[in-house]
PDB file of N, CA, C and O in Angstrom:
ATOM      1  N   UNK A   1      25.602  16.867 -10.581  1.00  0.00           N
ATOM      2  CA  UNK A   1      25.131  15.495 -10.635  1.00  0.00           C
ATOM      3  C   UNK A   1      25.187  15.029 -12.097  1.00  0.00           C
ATOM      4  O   UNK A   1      24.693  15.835 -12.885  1.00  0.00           O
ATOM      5  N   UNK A   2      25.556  14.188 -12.493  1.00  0.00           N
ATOM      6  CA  UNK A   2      25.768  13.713 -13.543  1.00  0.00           C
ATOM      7  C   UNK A   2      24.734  12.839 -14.383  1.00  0.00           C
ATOM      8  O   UNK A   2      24.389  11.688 -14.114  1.00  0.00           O
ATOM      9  N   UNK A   3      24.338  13.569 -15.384  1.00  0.00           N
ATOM     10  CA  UNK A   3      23.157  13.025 -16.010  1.00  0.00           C
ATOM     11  C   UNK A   3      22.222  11.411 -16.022  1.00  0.00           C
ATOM     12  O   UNK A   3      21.009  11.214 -15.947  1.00  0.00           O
ATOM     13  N   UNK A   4      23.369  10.448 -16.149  1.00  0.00           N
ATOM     14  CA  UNK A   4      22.647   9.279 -15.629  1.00  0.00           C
ATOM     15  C   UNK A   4      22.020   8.883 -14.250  1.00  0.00           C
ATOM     16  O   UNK A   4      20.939   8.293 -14.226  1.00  0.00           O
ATOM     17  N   UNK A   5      22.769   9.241 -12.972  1.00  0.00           N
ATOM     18  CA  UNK A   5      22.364   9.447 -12.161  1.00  0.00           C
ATOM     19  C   UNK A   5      21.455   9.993 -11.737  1.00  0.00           C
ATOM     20  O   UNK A   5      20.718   9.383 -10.963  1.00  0.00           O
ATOM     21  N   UNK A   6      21.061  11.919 -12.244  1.00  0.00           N
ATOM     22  CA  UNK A   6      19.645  11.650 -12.159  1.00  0.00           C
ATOM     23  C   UNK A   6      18.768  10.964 -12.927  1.00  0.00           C
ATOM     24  O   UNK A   6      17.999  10.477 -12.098  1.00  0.00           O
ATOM     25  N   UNK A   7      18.419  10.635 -13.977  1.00  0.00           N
ATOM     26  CA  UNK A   7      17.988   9.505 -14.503  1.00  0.00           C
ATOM     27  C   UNK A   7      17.621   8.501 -13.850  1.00  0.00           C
ATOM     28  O   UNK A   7      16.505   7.984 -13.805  1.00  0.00           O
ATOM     29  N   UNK A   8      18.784   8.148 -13.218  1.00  0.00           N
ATOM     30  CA  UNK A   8      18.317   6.503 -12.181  1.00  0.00           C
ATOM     31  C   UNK A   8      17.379   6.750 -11.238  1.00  0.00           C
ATOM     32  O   UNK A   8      16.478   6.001 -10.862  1.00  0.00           O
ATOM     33  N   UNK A   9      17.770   8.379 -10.704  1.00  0.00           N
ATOM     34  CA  UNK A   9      17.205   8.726  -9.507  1.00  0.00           C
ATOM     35  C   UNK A   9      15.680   9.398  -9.599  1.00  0.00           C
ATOM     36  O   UNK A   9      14.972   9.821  -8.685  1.00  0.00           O
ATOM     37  N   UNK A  10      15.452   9.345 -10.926  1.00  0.00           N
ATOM     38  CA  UNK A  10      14.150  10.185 -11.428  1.00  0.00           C
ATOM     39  C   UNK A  10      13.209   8.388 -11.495  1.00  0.00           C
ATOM     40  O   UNK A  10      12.125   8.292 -10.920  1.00  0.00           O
ATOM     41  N   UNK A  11      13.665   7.459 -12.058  1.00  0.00           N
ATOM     42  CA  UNK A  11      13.529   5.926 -12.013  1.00  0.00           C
ATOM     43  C   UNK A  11      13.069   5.564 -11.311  1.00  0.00           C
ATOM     44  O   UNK A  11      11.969   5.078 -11.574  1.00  0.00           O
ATOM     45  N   UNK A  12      13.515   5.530 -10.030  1.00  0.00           N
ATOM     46  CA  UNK A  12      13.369   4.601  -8.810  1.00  0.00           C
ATOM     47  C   UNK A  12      12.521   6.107  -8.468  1.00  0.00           C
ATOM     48  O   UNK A  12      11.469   5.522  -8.214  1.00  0.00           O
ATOM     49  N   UNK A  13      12.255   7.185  -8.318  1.00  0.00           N
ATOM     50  CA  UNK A  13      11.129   7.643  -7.439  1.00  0.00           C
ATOM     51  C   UNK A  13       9.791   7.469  -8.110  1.00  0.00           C
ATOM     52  O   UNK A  13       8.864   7.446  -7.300  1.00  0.00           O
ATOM     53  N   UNK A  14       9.430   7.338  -9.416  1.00  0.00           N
ATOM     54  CA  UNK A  14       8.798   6.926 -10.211  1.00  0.00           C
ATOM     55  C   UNK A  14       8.002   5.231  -9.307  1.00  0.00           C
ATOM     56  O   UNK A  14       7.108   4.927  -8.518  1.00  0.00           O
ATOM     57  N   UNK A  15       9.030   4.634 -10.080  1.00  0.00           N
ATOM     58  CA  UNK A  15       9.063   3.466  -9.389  1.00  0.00           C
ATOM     59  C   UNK A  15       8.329   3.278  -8.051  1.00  0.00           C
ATOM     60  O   UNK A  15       7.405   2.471  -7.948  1.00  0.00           O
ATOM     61  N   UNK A  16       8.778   4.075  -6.978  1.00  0.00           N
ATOM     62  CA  UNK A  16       8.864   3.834  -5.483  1.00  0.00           C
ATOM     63  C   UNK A  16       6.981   4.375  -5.742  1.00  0.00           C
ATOM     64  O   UNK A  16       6.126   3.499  -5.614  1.00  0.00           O
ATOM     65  N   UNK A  17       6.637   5.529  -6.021  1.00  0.00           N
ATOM     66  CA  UNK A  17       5.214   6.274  -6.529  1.00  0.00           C
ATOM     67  C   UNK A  17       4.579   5.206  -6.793  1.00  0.00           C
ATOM     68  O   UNK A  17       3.708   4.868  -5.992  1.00  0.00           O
ATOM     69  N   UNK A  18       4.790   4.508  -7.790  1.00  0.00           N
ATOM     70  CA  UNK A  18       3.779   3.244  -7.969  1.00  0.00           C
ATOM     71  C   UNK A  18       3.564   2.335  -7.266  1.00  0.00           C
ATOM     72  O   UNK A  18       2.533   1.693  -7.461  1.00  0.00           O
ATOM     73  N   UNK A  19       4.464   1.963  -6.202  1.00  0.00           N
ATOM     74  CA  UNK A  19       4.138   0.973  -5.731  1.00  0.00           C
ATOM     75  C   UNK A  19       2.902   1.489  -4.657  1.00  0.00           C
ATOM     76  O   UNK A  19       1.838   0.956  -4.341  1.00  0.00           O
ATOM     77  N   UNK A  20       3.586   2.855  -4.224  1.00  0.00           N
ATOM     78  CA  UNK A  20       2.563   3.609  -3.124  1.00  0.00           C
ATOM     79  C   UNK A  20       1.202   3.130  -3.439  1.00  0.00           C
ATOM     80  O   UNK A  20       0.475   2.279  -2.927  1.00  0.00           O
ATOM     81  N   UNK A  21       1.037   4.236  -4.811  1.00  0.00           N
ATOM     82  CA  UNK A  21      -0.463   3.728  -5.133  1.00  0.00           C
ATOM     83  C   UNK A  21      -0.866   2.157  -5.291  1.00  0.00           C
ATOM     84  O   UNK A  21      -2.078   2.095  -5.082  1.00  0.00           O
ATOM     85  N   UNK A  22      -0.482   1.206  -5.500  1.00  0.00           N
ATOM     86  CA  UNK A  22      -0.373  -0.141  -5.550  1.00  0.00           C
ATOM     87  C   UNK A  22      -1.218  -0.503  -4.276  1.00  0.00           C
ATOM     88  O   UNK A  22      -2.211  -1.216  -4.127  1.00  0.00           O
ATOM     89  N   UNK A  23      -0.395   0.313  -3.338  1.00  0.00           N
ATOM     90  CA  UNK A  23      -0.849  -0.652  -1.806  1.00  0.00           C
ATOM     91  C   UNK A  23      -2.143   0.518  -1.576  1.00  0.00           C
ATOM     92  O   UNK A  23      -3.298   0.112  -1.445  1.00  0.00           O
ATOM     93  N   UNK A  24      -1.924   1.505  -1.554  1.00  0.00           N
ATOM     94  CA  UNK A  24      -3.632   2.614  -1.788  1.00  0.00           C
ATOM     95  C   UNK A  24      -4.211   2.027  -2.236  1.00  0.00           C
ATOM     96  O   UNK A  24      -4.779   1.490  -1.285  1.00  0.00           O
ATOM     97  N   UNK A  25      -4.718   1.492  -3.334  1.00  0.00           N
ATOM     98  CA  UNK A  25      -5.464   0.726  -3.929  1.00  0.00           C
ATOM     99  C   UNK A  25      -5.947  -0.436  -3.423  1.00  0.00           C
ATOM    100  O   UNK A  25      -7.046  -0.917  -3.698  1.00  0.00           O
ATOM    101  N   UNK A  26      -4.899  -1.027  -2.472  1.00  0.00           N
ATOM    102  CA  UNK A  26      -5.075  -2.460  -2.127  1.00  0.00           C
ATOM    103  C   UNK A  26      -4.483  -3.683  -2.800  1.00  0.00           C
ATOM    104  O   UNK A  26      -4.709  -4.805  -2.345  1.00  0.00           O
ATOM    105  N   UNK A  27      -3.759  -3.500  -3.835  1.00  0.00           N
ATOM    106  CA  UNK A  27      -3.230  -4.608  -4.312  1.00  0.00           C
ATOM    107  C   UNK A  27      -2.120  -5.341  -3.678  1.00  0.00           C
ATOM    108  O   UNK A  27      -1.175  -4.774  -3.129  1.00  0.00           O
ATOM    109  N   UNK A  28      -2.274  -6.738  -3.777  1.00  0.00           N
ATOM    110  CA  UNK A  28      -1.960  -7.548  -2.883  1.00  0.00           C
ATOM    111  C   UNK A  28       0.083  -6.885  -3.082  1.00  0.00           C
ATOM    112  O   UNK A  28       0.749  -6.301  -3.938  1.00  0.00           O
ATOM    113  N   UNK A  29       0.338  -7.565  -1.464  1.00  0.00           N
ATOM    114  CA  UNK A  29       1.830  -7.628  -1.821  1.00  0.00           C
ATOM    115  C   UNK A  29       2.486  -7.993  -2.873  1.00  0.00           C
ATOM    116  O   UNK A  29       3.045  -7.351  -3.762  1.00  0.00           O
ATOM    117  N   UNK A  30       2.300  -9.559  -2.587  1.00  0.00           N
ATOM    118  CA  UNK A  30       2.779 -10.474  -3.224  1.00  0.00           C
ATOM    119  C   UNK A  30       2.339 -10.207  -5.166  1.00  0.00           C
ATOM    120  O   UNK A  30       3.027 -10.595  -6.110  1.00  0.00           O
ATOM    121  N   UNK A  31       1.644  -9.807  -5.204  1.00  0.00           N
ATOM    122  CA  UNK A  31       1.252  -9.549  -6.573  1.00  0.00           C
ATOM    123  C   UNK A  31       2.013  -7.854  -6.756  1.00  0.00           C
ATOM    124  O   UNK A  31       1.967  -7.378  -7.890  1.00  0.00           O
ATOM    125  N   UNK A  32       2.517  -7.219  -5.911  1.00  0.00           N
ATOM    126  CA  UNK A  32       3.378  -6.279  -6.693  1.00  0.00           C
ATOM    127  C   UNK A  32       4.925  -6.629  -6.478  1.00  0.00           C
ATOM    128  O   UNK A  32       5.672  -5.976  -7.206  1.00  0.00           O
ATOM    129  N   UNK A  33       5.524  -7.507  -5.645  1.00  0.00           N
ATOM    130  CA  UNK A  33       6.424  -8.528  -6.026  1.00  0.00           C
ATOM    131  C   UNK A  33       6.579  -8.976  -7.357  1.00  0.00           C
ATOM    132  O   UNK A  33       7.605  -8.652  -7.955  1.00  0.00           O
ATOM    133  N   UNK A  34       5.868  -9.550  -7.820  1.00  0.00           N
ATOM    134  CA  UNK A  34       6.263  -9.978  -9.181  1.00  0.00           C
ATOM    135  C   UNK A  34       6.196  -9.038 -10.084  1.00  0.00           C
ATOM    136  O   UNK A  34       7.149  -8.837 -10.836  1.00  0.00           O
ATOM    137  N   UNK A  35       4.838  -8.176 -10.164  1.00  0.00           N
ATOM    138  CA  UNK A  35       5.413  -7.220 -10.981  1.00  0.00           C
ATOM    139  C   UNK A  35       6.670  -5.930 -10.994  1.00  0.00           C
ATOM    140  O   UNK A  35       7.127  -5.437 -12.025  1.00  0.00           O
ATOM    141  N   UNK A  36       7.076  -5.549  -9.562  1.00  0.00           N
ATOM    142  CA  UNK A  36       8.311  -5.515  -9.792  1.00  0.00           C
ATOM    143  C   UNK A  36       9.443  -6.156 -10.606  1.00  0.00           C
ATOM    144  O   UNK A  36      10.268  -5.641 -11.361  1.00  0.00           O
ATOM    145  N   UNK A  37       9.245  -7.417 -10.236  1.00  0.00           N
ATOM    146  CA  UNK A  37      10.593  -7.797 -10.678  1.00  0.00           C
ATOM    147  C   UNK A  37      11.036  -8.807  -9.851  1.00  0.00           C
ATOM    148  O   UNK A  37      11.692  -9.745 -10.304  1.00  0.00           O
ATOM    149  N   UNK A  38      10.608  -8.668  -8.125  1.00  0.00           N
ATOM    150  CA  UNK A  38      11.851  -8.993  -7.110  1.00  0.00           C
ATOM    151  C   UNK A  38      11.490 -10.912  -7.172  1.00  0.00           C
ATOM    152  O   UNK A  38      10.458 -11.562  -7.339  1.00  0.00           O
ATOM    153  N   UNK A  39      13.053 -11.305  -6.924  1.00  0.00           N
ATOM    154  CA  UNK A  39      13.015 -12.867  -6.745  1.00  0.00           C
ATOM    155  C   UNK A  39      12.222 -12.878  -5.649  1.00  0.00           C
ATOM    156  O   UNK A  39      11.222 -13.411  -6.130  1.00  0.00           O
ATOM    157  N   UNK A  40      11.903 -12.619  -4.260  1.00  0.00           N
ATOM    158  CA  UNK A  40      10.592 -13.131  -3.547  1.00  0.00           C
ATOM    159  C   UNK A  40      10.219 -12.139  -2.827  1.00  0.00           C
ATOM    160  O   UNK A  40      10.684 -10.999  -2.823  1.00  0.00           O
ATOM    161  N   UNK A  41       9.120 -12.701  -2.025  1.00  0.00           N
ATOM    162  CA  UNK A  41       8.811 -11.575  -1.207  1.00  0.00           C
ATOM    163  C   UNK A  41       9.030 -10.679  -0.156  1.00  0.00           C
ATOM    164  O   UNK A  41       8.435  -9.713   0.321  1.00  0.00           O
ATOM    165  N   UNK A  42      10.226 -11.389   0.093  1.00  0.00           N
ATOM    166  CA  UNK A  42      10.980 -10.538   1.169  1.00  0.00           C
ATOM    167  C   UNK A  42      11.769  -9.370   0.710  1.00  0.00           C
ATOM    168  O   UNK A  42      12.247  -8.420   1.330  1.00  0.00           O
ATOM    169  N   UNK A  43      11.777  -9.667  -0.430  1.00  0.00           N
ATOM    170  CA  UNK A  43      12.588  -7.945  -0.959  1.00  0.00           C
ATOM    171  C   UNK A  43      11.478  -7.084  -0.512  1.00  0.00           C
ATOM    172  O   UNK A  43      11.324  -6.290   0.416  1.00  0.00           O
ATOM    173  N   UNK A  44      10.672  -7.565  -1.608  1.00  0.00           N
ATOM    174  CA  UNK A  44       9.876  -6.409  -1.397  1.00  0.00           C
ATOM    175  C   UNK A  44       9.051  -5.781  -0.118  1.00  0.00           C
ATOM    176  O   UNK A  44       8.798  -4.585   0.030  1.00  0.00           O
ATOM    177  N   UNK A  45       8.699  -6.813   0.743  1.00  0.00           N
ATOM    178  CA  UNK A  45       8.813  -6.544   2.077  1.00  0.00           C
ATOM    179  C   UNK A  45       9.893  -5.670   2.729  1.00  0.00           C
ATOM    180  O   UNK A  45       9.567  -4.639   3.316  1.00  0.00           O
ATOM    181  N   UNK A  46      11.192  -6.069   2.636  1.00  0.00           N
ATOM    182  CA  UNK A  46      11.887  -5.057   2.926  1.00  0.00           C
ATOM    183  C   UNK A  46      12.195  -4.086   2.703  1.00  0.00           C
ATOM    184  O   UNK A  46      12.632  -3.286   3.531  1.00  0.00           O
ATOM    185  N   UNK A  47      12.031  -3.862   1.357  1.00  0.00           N
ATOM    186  CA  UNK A  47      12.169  -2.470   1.225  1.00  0.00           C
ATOM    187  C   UNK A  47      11.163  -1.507   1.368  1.00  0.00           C
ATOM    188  O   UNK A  47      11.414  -0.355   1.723  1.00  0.00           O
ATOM    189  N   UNK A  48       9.856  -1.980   1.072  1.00  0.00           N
ATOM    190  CA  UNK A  48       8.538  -1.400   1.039  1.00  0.00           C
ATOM    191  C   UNK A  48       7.651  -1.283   2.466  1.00  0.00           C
ATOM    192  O   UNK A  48       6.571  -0.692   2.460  1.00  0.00           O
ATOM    193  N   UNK A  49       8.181  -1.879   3.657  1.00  0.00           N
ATOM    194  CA  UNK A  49       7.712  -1.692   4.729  1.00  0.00           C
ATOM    195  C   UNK A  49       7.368  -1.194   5.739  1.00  0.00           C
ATOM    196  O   UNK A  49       6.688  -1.586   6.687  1.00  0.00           O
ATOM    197  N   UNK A  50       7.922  -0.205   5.479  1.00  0.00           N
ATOM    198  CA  UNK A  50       7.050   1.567   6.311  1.00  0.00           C
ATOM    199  C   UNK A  50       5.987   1.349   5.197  1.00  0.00           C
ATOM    200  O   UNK A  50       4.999   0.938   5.806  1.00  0.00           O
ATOM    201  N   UNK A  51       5.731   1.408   4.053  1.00  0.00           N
ATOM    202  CA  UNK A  51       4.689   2.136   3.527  1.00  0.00           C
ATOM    203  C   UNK A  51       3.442   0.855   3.557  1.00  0.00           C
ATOM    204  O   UNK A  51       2.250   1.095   3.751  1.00  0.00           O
ATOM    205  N   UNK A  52       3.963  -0.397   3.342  1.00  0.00           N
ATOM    206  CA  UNK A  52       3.649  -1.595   3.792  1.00  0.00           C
ATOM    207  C   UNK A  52       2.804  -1.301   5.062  1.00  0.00           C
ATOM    208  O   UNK A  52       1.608  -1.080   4.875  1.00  0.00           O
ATOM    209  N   UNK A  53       3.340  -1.269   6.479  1.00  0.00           N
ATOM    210  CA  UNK A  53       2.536  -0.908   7.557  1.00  0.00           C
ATOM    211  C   UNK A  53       1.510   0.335   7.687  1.00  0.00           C
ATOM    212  O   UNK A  53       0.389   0.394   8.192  1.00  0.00           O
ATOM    213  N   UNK A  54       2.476   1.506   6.913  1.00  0.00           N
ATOM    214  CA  UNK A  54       1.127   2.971   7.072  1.00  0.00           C
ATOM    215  C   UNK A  54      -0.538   2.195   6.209  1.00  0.00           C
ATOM    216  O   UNK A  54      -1.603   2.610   6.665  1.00  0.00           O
ATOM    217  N   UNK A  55      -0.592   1.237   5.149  1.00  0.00           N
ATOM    218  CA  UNK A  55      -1.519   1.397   4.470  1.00  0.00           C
ATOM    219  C   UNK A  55      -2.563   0.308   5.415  1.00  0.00           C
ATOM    220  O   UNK A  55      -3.794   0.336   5.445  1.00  0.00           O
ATOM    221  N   UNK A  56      -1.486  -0.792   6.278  1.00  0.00           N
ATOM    222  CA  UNK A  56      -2.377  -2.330   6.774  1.00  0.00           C
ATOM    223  C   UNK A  56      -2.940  -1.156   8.192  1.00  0.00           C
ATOM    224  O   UNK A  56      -4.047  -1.411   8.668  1.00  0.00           O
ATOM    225  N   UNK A  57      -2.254  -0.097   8.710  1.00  0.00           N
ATOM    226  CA  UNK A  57      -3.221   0.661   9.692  1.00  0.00           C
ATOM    227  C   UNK A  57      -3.883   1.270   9.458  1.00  0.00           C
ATOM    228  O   UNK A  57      -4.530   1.674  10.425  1.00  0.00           O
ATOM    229  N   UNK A  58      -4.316   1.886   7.972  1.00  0.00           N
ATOM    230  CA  UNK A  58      -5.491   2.594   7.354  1.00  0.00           C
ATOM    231  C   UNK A  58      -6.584   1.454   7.392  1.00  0.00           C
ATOM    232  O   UNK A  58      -7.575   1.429   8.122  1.00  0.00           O
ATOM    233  N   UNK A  59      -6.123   0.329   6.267  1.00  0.00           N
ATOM    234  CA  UNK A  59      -7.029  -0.764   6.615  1.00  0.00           C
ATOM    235  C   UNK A  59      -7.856  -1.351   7.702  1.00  0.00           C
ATOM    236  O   UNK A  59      -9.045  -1.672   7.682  1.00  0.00           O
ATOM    237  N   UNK A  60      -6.785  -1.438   8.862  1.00  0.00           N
ATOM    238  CA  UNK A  60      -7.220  -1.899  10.251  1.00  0.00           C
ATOM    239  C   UNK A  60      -8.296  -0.866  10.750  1.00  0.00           C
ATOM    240  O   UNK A  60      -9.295  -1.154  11.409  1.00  0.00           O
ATOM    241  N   UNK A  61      -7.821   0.718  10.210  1.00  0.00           N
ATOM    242  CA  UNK A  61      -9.019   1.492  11.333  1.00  0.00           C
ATOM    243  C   UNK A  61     -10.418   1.609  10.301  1.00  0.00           C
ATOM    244  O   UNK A  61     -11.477   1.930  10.838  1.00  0.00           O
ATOM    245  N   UNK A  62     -10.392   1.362   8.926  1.00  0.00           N
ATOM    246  CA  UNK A  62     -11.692   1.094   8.075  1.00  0.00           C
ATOM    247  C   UNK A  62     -12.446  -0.247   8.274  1.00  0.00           C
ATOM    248  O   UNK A  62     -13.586  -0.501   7.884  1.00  0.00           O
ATOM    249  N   UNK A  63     -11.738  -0.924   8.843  1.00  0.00           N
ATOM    250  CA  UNK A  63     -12.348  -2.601   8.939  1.00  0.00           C
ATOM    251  C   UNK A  63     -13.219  -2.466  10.253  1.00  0.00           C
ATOM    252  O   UNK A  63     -14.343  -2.966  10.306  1.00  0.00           O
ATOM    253  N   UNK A  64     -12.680  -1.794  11.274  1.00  0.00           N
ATOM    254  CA  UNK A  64     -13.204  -1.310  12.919  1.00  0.00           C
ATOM    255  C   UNK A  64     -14.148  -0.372  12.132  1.00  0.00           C
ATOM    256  O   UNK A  64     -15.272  -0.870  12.064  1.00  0.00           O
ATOM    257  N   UNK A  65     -14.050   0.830  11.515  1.00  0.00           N
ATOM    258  CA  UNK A  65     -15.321   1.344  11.273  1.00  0.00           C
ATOM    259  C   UNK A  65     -16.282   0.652  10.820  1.00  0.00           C
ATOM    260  O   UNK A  65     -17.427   0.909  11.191  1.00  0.00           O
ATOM    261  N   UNK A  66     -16.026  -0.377   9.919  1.00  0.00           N
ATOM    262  CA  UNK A  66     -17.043  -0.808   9.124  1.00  0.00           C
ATOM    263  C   UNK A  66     -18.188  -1.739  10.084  1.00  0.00           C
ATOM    264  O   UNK A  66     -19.405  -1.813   9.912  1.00  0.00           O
ATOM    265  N   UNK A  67     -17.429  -2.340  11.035  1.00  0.00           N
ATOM    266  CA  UNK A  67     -17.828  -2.991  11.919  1.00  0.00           C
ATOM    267  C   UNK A  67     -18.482  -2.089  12.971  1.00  0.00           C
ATOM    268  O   UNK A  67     -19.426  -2.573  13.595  1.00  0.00           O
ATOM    269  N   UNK A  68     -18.117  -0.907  13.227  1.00  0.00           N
ATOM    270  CA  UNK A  68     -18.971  -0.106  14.114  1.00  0.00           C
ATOM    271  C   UNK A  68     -20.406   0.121  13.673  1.00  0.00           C
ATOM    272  O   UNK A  68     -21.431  -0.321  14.194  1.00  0.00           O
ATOM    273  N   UNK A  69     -20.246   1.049  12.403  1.00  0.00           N
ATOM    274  CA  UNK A  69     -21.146   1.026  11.689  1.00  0.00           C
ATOM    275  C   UNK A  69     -22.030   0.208  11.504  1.00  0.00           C
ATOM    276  O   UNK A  69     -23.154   0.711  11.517  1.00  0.00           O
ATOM    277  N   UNK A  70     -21.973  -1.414  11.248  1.00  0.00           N
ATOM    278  CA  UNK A  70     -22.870  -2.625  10.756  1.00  0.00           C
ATOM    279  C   UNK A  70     -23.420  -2.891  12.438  1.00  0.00           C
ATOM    280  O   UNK A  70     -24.547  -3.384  12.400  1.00  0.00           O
ATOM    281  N   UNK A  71     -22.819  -2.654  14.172  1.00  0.00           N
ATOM    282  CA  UNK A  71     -23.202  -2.722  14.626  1.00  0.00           C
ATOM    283  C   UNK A  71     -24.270  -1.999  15.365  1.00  0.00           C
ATOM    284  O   UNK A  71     -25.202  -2.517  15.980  1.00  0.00           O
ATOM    285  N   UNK A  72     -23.923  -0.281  15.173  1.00  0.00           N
ATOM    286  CA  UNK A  72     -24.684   0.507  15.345  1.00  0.00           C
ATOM    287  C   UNK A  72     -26.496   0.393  14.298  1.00  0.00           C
ATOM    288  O   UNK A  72     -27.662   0.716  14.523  1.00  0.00           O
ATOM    289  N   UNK A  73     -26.031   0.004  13.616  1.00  0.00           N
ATOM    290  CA  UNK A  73     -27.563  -0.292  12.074  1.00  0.00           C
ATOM    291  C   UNK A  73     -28.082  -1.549  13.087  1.00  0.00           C
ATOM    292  O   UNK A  73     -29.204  -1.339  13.547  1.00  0.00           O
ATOM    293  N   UNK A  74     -27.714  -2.294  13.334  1.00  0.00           N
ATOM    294  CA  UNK A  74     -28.036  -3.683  14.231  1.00  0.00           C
ATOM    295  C   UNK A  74     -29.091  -3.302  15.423  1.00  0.00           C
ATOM    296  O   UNK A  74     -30.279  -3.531  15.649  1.00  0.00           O
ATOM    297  N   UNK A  75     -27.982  -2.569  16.092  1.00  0.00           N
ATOM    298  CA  UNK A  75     -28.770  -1.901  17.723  1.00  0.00           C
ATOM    299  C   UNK A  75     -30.167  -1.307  17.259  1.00  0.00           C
ATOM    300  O   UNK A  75     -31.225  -1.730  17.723  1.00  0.00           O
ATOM    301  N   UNK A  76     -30.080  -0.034  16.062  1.00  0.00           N
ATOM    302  CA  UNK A  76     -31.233   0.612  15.325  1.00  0.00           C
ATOM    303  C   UNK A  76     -32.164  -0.258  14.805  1.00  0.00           C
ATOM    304  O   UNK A  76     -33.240   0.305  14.604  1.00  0.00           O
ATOM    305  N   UNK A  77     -32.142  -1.538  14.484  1.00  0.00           N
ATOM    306  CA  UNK A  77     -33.546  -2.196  13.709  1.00  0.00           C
ATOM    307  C   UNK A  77     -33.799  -2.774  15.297  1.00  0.00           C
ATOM    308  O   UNK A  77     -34.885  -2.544  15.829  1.00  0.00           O
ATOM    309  N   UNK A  78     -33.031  -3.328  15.826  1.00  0.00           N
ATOM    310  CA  UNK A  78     -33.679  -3.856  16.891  1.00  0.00           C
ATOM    311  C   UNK A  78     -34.903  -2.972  18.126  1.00  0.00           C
ATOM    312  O   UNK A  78     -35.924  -3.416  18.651  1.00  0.00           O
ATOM    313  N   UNK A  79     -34.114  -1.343  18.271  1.00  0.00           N
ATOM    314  CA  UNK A  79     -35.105  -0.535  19.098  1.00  0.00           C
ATOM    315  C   UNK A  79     -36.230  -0.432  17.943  1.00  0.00           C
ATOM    316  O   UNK A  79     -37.250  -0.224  18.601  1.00  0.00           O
ATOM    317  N   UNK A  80     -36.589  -0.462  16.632  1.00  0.00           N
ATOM    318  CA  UNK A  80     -37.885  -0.412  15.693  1.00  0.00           C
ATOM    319  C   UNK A  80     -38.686  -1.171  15.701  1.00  0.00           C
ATOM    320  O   UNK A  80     -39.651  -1.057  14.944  1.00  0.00           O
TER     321      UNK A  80
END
């Protein structure tokens, strides 16, 4: 493999790593769009969209807990 190439290829996994943590974190799409780089948001949508969906179904099943939780505390003051 020829030295620039890995280079590029050491780059973009770098790259690809940050964005991961980006959406772990929660930071908005559209705000790692620009700091990428990309002219809109559909790049980055497209390219980023498996990891895009794995993080909005982590979200989805913490938002249902959170809501279980705040309802279960609810049911509990009420039998007190």
């Amino acid at each position: 493999m020829p030295k620039t190439s890995r280079y590029f290829h050491y780059f973009y996994s770098l790259r690809h790593s940050h964005v991961a943590l980006l959406l772990h974190y929660g930071v908005d799409v559209y705000a790692i769009s620009k700091r990428l780089g990309h002219a809109d948001l559909t790049t980055t949508t497209r390219k980023y969209s498996y990891l895009i969906d794995e993080f909005k179904a982590k979200s989805d099943d913490h938002i249902e807990d959170l809501l279980n939780n705040f309802s279960t505390k609810k049911e509990n003051k009420k039998i007190l």
